[in-house]
Amino acid sequence: MPNCKINETDLRELADLYNSAGKHALYDVIRNRFSVKNPTCIFKRMRELPALRYNSEKDRFETESLKNAEDVFMSMEELCSPIVPQHIHSKEQEELDSRPAAMDKLIRELIGDRLLELNKYVTIDSLSKRIIVDKTTLSQDGYKLVTH
């Protein structure tokens, strides 16, 4: 697969390969499977990825894979305990909730900037029902006035 990007799932698999078979096997897989000529940069990216937790003293990746089978199954206490609804509010949910507010703020700032720009050239007189346009300053600043 030439020119493909190595995603985080692949990096986890490569980290497990590194832990079990070593650096040479890792480099061979990166060269052959992902068509990367210089696997050193991929290995460097893997070491810097926080999710893989590279331990330089042990020369191993401490991936977040399950350590034993007991972690997979629920205990009898967990199965028999009454269901208590919990509201989990993660950081990702907070970011998603704040996105519309951030977009609204951005739109307000852009509209404000445009209004300030227009205010340099246009004056609206509500009493006399007139709009005054400073055509000289407008053309000096590179704008063209079009009326229709």
Coordinates of C-alpha atoms in Angstrom, one line a residue:
M1 CA 0.0 0.0 0.0
P2 CA 2.2 2.9 -1.1
N3 CA 1.7 6.4 0.2
C4 CA -0.7 5.2 3.0
K5 CA -0.6 6.8 6.4
I6 CA 0.0 4.6 9.4
N7 CA -2.9 5.2 11.8
E8 CA -2.9 4.8 15.6
T9 CA -4.3 1.3 15.5
D10 CA -1.4 0.2 13.2
L11 CA 1.0 1.9 15.5
R12 CA -0.3 -0.1 18.5
E13 CA 0.2 -3.3 16.5
L14 CA 3.7 -2.2 15.6
A15 CA 4.4 -1.4 19.2
D16 CA 3.4 -5.0 20.2
L17 CA 5.5 -6.3 17.4
Y18 CA 8.5 -4.3 18.7
N19 CA 8.0 -5.6 22.2
S20 CA 7.9 -9.2 21.0
A21 CA 10.2 -9.4 18.0
G22 CA 12.5 -6.4 18.3
K23 CA 13.5 -3.4 16.2
H24 CA 14.7 -5.3 13.1
A25 CA 11.4 -7.1 12.7
L26 CA 9.5 -3.8 13.2
Y27 CA 11.6 -2.1 10.5
D28 CA 11.0 -4.9 8.1
V29 CA 7.2 -4.7 8.6
I30 CA 7.2 -0.9 8.2
R31 CA 9.2 -1.2 5.0
N32 CA 7.3 -4.1 3.4
R33 CA 3.7 -3.5 4.6
F34 CA 3.6 0.3 4.6
S35 CA 6.2 1.0 1.9
V36 CA 8.2 3.4 4.1
K37 CA 11.8 3.8 3.0
N38 CA 13.0 5.3 6.3
P39 CA 11.3 3.4 9.2
T40 CA 13.3 5.4 11.7
C41 CA 10.9 8.3 11.5
I42 CA 7.9 6.0 12.2
F43 CA 9.7 4.5 15.2
K44 CA 10.4 8.1 16.5
R45 CA 6.7 8.9 16.1
M46 CA 5.8 5.8 18.0
R47 CA 8.2 6.8 20.9
E48 CA 6.7 10.3 21.1
L49 CA 3.0 9.0 21.1
P50 CA 1.7 9.3 24.7
A51 CA -0.8 6.4 24.2
L52 CA 2.0 3.9 23.5
R53 CA 4.1 5.0 26.6
Y54 CA 7.6 4.2 25.5
N55 CA 9.8 3.2 28.4
S56 CA 13.4 4.0 27.4
E57 CA 14.9 2.2 30.4
K58 CA 13.2 -1.1 29.5
D59 CA 13.2 -0.4 25.8
R60 CA 9.6 -1.3 25.6
F61 CA 6.2 0.2 24.8
E62 CA 3.7 -0.1 27.6
T63 CA 0.6 -0.2 25.5
E64 CA -2.9 -0.1 27.0
S65 CA -3.7 -3.7 26.1
L66 CA -5.3 -5.8 28.8
K67 CA -2.8 -7.5 31.1
N68 CA -5.0 -10.5 32.2
A69 CA -8.3 -12.1 31.4
E70 CA -9.9 -11.1 34.6
D71 CA -10.1 -7.5 33.4
V72 CA -12.4 -8.7 30.5
F73 CA -15.1 -10.2 32.7
M74 CA -17.3 -8.6 35.3
S75 CA -17.3 -9.9 38.8
M76 CA -20.4 -11.3 40.5
E77 CA -20.7 -8.2 42.6
E78 CA -20.7 -6.0 39.5
L79 CA -23.3 -8.2 37.8
C80 CA -25.7 -8.3 40.8
S81 CA -25.4 -4.7 42.0
P82 CA -28.4 -2.4 41.4
I83 CA -28.2 -0.2 38.3
V84 CA -27.3 3.3 39.2
P85 CA -27.5 5.7 36.3
Q86 CA -24.5 7.8 36.0
H87 CA -24.0 10.8 34.0
I88 CA -20.5 10.8 32.5
H89 CA -19.4 14.1 31.2
S90 CA -16.2 13.7 29.4
K91 CA -13.8 16.4 28.2
E92 CA -14.6 15.5 24.6
Q93 CA -18.3 16.2 25.3
E94 CA -17.4 19.5 26.8
E95 CA -15.4 20.4 23.7
L96 CA -18.4 19.5 21.5
D97 CA -20.7 21.5 23.6
S98 CA -18.5 24.6 23.4
R99 CA -18.0 24.4 19.6
P100 CA -21.3 26.2 18.8
A101 CA -20.5 28.9 21.3
A102 CA -17.0 29.3 19.8
M103 CA -18.4 29.5 16.3
D104 CA -21.0 32.1 17.5
K105 CA -18.2 34.2 19.0
L106 CA -16.1 33.9 15.8
I107 CA -19.1 35.0 13.7
R108 CA -19.7 38.0 16.0
E109 CA -16.1 39.0 15.8
L110 CA -16.1 38.8 12.0
I111 CA -19.3 40.8 11.8
G112 CA -17.9 43.3 14.2
D113 CA -14.8 43.7 12.1
R114 CA -16.8 44.3 9.0
L115 CA -19.0 46.8 10.7
L116 CA -16.0 48.7 11.9
E117 CA -14.6 48.7 8.3
L118 CA -17.9 50.0 7.0
N119 CA -18.2 52.6 9.7
K120 CA -15.0 54.3 8.3
Y121 CA -16.8 55.0 5.0
V122 CA -20.6 55.0 5.6
T123 CA -22.7 57.2 7.9
I124 CA -26.5 56.6 8.3
D125 CA -28.6 59.6 9.3
S126 CA -32.0 58.2 10.5
L127 CA -33.6 61.6 11.0
S128 CA -33.0 62.9 7.5
K129 CA -33.2 59.4 6.0
R130 CA -29.8 59.9 4.3
I131 CA -26.8 57.6 3.8
I132 CA -23.5 59.4 3.5
V133 CA -20.7 57.6 1.7
D134 CA -17.1 59.0 1.9
K135 CA -16.2 58.0 -1.7
T136 CA -12.7 59.7 -1.6
T137 CA -11.5 57.6 1.4
L138 CA -13.2 54.6 0.0
S139 CA -11.3 54.8 -3.3
Q140 CA -8.0 55.7 -1.6
D141 CA -8.2 52.5 0.4
G142 CA -8.7 50.5 -2.8
Y143 CA -12.4 50.0 -2.8
K144 CA -14.8 50.6 -5.7
L145 CA -18.3 52.0 -5.1
V146 CA -21.1 50.3 -7.0
T147 CA -24.7 51.4 -6.8
H148 CA -27.7 49.8 -8.4

